[in-house]
GROMACS .gro file of C-alpha atoms in nm:
model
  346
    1UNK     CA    1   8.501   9.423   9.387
    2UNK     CA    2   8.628   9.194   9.708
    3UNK     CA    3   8.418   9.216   9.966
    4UNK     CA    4   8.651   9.321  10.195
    5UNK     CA    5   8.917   9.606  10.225
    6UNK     CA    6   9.281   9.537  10.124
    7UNK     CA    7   9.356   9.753  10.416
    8UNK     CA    8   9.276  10.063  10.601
    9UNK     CA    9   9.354  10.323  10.886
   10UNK     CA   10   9.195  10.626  11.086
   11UNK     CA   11   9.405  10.893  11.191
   12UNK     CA   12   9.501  11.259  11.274
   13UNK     CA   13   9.622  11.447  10.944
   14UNK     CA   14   9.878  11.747  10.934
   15UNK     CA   15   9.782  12.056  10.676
   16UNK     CA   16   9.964  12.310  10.525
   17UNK     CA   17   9.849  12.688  10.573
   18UNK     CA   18   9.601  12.590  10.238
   19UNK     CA   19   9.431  12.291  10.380
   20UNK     CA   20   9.664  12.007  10.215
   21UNK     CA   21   9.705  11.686  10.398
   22UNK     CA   22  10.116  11.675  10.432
   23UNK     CA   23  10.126  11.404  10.677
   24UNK     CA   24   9.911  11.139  10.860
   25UNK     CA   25   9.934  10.937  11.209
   26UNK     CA   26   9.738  10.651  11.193
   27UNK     CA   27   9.756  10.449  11.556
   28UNK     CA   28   9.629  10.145  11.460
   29UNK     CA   29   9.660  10.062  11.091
   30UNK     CA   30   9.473   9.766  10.935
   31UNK     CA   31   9.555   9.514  10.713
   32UNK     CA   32   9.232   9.202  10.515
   33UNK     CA   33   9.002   9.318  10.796
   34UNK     CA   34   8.680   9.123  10.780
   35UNK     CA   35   8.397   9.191  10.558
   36UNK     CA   36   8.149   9.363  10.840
   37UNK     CA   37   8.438   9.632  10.920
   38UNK     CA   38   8.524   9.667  10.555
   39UNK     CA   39   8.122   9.756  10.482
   40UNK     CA   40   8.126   9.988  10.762
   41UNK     CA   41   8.384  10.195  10.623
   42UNK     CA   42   8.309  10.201  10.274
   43UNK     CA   43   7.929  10.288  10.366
   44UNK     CA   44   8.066  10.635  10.571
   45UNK     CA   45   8.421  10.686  10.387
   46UNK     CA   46   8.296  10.597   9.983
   47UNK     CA   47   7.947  10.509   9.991
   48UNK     CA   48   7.953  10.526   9.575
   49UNK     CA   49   8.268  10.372   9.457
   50UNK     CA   50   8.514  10.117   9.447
   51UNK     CA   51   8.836  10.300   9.461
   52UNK     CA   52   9.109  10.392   9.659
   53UNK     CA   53   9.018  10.691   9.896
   54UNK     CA   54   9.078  10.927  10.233
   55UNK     CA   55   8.818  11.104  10.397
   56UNK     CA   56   8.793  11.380  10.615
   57UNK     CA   57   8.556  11.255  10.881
   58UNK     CA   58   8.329  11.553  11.038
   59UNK     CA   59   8.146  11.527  11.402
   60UNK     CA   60   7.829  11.308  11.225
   61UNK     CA   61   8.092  11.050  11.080
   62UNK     CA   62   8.247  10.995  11.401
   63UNK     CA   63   7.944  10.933  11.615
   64UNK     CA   64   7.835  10.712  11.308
   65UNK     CA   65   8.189  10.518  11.274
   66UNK     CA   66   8.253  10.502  11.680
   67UNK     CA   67   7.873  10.347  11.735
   68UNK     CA   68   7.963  10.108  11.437
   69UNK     CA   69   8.295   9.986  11.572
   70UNK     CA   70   8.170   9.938  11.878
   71UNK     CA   71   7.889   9.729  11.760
   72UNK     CA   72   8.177   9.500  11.572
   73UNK     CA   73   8.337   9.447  11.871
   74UNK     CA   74   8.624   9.694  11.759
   75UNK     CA   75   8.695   9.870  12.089
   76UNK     CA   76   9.073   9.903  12.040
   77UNK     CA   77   8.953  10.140  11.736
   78UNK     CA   78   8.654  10.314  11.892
   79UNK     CA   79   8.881  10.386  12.169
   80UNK     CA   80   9.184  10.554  11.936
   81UNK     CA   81   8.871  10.751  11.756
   82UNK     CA   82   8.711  10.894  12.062
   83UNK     CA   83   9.053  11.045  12.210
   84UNK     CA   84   9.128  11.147  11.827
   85UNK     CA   85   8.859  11.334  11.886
   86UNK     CA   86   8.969  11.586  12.152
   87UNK     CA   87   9.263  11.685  11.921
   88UNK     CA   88   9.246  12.008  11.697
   89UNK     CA   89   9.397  11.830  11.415
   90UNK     CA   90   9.220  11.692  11.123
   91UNK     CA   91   9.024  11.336  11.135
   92UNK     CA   92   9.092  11.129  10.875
   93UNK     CA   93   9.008  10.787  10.750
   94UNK     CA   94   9.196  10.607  10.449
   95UNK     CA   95   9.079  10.292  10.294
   96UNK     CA   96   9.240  10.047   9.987
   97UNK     CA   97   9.038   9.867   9.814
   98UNK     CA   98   9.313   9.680   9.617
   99UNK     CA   99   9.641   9.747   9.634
  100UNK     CA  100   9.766   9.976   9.306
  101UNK     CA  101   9.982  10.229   9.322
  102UNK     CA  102   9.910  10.547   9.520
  103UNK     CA  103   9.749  10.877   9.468
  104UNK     CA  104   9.763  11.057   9.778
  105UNK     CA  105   9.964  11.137  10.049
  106UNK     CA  106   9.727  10.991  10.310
  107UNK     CA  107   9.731  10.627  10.079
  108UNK     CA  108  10.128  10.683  10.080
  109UNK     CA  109  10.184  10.723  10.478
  110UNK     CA  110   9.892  10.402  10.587
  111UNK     CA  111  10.111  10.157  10.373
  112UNK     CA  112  10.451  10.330  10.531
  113UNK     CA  113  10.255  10.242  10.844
  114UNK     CA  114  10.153   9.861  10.741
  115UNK     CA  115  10.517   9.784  10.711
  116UNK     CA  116  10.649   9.912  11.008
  117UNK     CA  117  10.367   9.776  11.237
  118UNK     CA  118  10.456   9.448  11.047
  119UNK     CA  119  10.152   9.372  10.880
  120UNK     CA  120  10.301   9.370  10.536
  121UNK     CA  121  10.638   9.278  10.452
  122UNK     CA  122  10.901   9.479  10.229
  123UNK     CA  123  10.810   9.474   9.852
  124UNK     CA  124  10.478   9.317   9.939
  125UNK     CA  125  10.289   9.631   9.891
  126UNK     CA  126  10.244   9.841   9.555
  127UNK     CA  127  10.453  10.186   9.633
  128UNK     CA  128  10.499  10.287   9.289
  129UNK     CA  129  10.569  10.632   9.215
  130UNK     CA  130  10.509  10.756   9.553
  131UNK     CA  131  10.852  10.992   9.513
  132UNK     CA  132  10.662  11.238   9.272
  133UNK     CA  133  10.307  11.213   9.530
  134UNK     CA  134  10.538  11.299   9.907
  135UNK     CA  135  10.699  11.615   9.967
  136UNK     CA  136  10.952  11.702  10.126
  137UNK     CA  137  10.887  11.818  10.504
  138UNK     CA  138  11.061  11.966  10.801
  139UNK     CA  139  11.038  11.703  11.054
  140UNK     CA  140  11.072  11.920  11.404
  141UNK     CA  141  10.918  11.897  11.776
  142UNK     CA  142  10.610  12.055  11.667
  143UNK     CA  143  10.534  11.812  11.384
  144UNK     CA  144  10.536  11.804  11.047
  145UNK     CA  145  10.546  12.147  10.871
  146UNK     CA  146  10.541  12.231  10.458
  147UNK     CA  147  10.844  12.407  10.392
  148UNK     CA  148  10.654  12.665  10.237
  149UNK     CA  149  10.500  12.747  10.595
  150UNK     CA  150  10.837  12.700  10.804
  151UNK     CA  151  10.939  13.074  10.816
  152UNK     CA  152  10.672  13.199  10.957
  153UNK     CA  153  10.655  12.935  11.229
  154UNK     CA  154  11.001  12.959  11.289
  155UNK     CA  155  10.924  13.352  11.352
  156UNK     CA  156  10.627  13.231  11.554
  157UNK     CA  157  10.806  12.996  11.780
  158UNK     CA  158  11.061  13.294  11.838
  159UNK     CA  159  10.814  13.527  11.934
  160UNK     CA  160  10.684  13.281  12.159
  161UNK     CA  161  11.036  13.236  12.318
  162UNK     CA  162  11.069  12.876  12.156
  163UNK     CA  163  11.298  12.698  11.974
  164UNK     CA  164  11.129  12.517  11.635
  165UNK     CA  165  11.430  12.225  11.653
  166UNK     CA  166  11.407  12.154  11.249
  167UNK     CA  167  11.543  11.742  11.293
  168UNK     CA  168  11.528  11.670  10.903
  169UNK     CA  169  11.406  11.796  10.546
  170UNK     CA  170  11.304  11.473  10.388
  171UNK     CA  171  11.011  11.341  10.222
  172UNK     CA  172  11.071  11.057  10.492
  173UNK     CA  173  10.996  11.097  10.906
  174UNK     CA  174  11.197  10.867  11.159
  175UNK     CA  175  10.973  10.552  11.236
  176UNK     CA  176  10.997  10.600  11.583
  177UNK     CA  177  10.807  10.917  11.578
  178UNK     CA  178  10.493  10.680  11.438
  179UNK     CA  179  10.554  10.313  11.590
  180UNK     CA  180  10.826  10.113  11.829
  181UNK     CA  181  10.771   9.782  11.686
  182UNK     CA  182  10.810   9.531  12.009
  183UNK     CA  183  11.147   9.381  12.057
  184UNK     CA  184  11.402   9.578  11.911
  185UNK     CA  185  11.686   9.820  11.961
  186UNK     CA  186  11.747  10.094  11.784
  187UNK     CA  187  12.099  10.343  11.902
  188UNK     CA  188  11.983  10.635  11.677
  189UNK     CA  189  11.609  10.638  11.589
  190UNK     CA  190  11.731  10.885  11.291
  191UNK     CA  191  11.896  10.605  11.115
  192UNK     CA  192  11.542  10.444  11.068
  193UNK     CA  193  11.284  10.592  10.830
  194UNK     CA  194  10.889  10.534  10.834
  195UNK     CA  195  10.829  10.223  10.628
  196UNK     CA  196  11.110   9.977  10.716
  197UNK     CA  197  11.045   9.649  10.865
  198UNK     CA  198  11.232   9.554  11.138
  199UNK     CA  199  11.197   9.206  11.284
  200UNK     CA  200  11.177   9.066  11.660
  201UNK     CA  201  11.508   9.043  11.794
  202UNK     CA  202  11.683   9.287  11.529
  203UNK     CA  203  11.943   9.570  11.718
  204UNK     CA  204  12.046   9.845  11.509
  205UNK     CA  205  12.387   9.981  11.600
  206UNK     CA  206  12.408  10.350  11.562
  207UNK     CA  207  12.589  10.381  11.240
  208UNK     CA  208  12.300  10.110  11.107
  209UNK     CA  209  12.070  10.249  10.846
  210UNK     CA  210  11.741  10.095  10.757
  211UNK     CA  211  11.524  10.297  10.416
  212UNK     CA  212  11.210  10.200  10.360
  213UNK     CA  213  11.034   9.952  10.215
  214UNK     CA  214  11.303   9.728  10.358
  215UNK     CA  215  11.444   9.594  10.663
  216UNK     CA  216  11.512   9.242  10.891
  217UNK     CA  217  11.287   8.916  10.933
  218UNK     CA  218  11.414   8.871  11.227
  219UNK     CA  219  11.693   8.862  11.509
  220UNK     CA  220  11.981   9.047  11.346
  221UNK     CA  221  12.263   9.284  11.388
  222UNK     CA  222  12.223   9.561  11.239
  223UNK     CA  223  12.565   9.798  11.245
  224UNK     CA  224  12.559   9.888  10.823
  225UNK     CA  225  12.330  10.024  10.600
  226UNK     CA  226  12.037   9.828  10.428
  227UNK     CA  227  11.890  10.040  10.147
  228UNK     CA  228  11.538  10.047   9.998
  229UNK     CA  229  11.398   9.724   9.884
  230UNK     CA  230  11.641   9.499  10.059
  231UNK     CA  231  11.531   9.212  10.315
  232UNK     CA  232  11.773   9.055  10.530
  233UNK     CA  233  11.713   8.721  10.651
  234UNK     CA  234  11.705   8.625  11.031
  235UNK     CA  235  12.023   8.572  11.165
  236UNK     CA  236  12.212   8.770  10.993
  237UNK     CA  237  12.499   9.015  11.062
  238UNK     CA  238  12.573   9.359  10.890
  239UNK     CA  239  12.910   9.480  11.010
  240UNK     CA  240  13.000   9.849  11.108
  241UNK     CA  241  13.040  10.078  10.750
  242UNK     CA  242  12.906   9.765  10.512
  243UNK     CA  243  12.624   9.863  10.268
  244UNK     CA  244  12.364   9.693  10.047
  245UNK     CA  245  12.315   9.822   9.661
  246UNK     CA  246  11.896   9.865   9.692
  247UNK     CA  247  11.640   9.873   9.431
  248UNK     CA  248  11.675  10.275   9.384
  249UNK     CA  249  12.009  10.218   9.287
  250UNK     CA  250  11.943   9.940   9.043
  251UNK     CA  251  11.636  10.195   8.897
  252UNK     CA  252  11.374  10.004   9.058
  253UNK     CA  253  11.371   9.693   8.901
  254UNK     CA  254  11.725   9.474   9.069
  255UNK     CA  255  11.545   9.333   9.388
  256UNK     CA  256  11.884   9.236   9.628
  257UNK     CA  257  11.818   9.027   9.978
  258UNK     CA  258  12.070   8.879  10.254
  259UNK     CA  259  11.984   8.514  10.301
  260UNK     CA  260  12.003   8.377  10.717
  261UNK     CA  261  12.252   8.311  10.887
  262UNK     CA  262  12.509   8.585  10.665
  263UNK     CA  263  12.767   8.759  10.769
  264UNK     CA  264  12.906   9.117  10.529
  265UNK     CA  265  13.199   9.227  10.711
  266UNK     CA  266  13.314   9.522  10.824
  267UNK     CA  267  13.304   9.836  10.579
  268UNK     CA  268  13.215   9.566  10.243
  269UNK     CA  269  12.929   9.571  10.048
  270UNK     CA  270  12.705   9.376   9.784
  271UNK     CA  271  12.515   9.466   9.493
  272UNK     CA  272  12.406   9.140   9.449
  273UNK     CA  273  12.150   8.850   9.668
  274UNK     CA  274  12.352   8.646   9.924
  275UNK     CA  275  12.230   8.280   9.973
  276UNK     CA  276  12.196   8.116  10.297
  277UNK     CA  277  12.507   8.130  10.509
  278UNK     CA  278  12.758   8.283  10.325
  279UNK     CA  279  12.998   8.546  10.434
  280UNK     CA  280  13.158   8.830  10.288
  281UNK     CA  281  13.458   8.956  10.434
  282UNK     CA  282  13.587   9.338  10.538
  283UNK     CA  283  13.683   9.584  10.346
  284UNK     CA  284  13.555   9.378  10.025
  285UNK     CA  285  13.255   9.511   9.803
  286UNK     CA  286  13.144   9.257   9.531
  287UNK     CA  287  12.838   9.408   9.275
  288UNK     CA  288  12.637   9.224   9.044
  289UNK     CA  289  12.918   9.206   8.793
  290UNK     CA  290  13.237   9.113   8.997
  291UNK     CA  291  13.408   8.861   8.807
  292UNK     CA  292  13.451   8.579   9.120
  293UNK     CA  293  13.675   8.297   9.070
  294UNK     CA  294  13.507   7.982   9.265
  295UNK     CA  295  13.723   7.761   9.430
  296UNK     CA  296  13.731   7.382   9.591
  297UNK     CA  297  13.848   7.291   9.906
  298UNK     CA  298  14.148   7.241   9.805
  299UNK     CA  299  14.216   7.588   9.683
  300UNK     CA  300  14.135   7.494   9.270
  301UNK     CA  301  13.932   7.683   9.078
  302UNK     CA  302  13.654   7.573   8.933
  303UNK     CA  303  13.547   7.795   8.723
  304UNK     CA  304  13.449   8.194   8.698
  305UNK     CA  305  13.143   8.357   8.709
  306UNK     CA  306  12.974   8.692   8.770
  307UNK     CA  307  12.861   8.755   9.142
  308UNK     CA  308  12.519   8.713   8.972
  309UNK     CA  309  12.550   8.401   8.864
  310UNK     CA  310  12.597   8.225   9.190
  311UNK     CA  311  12.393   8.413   9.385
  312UNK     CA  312  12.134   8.090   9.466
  313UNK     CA  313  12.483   7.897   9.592
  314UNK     CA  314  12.513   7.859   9.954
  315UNK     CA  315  12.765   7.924  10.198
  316UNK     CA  316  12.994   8.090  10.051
  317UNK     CA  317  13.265   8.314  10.161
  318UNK     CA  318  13.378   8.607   9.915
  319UNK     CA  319  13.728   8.751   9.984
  320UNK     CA  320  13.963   8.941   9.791
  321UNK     CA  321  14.297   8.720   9.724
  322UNK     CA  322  14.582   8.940   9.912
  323UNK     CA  323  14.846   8.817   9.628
  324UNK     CA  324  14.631   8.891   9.269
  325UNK     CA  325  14.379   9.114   9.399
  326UNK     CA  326  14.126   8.863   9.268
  327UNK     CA  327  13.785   8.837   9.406
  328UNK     CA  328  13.743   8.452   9.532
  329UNK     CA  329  13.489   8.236   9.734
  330UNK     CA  330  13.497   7.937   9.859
  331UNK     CA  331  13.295   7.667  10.024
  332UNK     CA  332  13.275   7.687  10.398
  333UNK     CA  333  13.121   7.491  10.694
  334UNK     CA  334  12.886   7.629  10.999
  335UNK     CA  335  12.683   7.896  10.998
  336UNK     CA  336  12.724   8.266  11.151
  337UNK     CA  337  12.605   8.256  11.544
  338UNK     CA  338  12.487   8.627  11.686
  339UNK     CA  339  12.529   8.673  12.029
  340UNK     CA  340  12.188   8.586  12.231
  341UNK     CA  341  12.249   8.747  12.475
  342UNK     CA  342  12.279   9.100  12.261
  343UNK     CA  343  11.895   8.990  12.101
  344UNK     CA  344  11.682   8.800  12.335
  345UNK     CA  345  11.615   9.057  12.570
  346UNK     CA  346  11.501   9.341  12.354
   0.00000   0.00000   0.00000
């Protein structure tokens, strides 16, 4: 066993009406701490094993763990326990050993959290089978609540003269509602669920979508949708209606990525990696399989391929030929330029 944590996090838990954790906040999620923080919270939180675990931490285990992090120099965390505290809701804490695949809600939402406070980057953490392990939620403004439960808080919100707003059913909240990564802009915090990465300088347009386990590297424009599993390099552009083909639809396995400096037009899509620089133009959607005739620059072709196949090759632009109805690319020169002044002061 390593002697340190793959990662960890302390937060406030949401139950159902029998006691289930259903949700978890954690504030200030960690990622390799060092070895003295990793032995404190294996000695309180799984004092006779190696694996994967949450606990629910009780009055002694918070003196214990606040005296401990404040002994390690871990204010910041001491801090976020101590006002914890004075909260009704449940105390957890959650720590990974190694990273293999879930077994618990509580494991499920810390690595959600890791990738949107950018500590891990999309398909860098094991999330395997965590569909079957999250259930689906009403996401309102009172929380989290089991759908199982919902009717009877809806009655009790209407007996208090209230309104239970129900914003989702989804086994996924909105990131927002958990972190604002710094330097973004996001029109419709809907759009983006807990667990997508989205870089410095990225906007998302209101019609953008961003799933989890995905997301931007960087300064980007975001205005289409970029499914689970797919990473979009910095500089990029993703124009208003265009969609990426993620690794849910590919059945887990077809890993898809926008290199920099791309631009997918308007309304197209890919189901297939981009390289550096190339550009796909509106209206045209090209999947793995496409057969694309490549072309010189002098409008030859040089031979044809499957989108696939030439997904390493650089600027490129793919475009539909108005004549044959052909799918073509050819070699271009430059690179796509976003507007600074839309990303540098988010």
């Amino acid at each position: 066993m390593s002697s340190t944590l793959h990662s960890f996090g302390i937060g406030l838990a949401t139950l159902d009406s029998q006691g289930a954790v259903i949700e978890v906040y954690y504030p200030d999620p960690r990622i390799n701490p060092s070895e003295e923080l990793s032995k404190l919270l294996r000695q309180l939180c799984n004092p006779e094993g190696d694996t994967n675990t949450f606990t629910e931490l009780d009055a002694g285990s918070i003196i214990k763990l606040h005296d401990g992090l404040l002994e390690l120099g871990e204010s910041v965390l001491a801090n976020h326990l101590t006002r914890m505290e004075s909260s009704d809701r449940t105390i957890i804490a959650c720590i990974l050993n190694t990273d293999t695949s879930p077994s618990s809600i509580a494991e499920v939402f810390l690595k959600l959290h890791l990738l949107s406070h950018r500590l891990a980057k999309p398909l860098s953490l094991n999330l395997d089978g965590i569909f079957a392990i999250l259930r689906n939620l009403a996401w309102s403004n009172q929380g989290a609540i089991d759908l199982n439960d919902l009717p009877e808080q809806q009655l009790q919100a209407q007996i208090r003269g209230e309104v239970l707003d129900v914003f989702s059913v989804d086994k996924f909240p909105k990131m927002t509602s958990y972190v604002v990564p710094d330097g973004v802009r996001i029109a419709d915090t809907a759009r983006i669920r807990l667990g997508a990465y989205i870089g410095e300088g990225t906007t998302v347009m209101h019609e953008g979508f961003v799933n989890f386990n995905a997301g931007t590297l960087g300064t980007a424009m975001i205005e289409g949708r970029i499914s689970a599993g797919v990473v979009v390099g910095e500089n990029s552009d993703l124009g208003g209606g265009c969609s990426t083909m993620g690794t849910l639809s590919g059945g887990g396995s077809e890993i898809i990525s926008v290199g920099k400096n791309c631009l997918i037009g308007a309304n197209a899509g890919i189901g297939f990696s981009l390289a550096d620089g190339c550009i796909v133009e509106a209206g045209l959607y090209v999947t793995a399989g496409t057969k694309v005739k490549l072309l010189n620059t002098r409008g030859e072709v040089v031979q044809t391929e499957k989108a696939k196949n030439i997904s390493d090759i650089e600027k490129l632009l793919f475009r539909r030929n108005s004549l044959t109805g052909a799918v073509e690319c050819i070699p271009i020169d430059g690179t796509t330029n976003l507007n600074d002044e839309l990303h540098t002061h988010n």
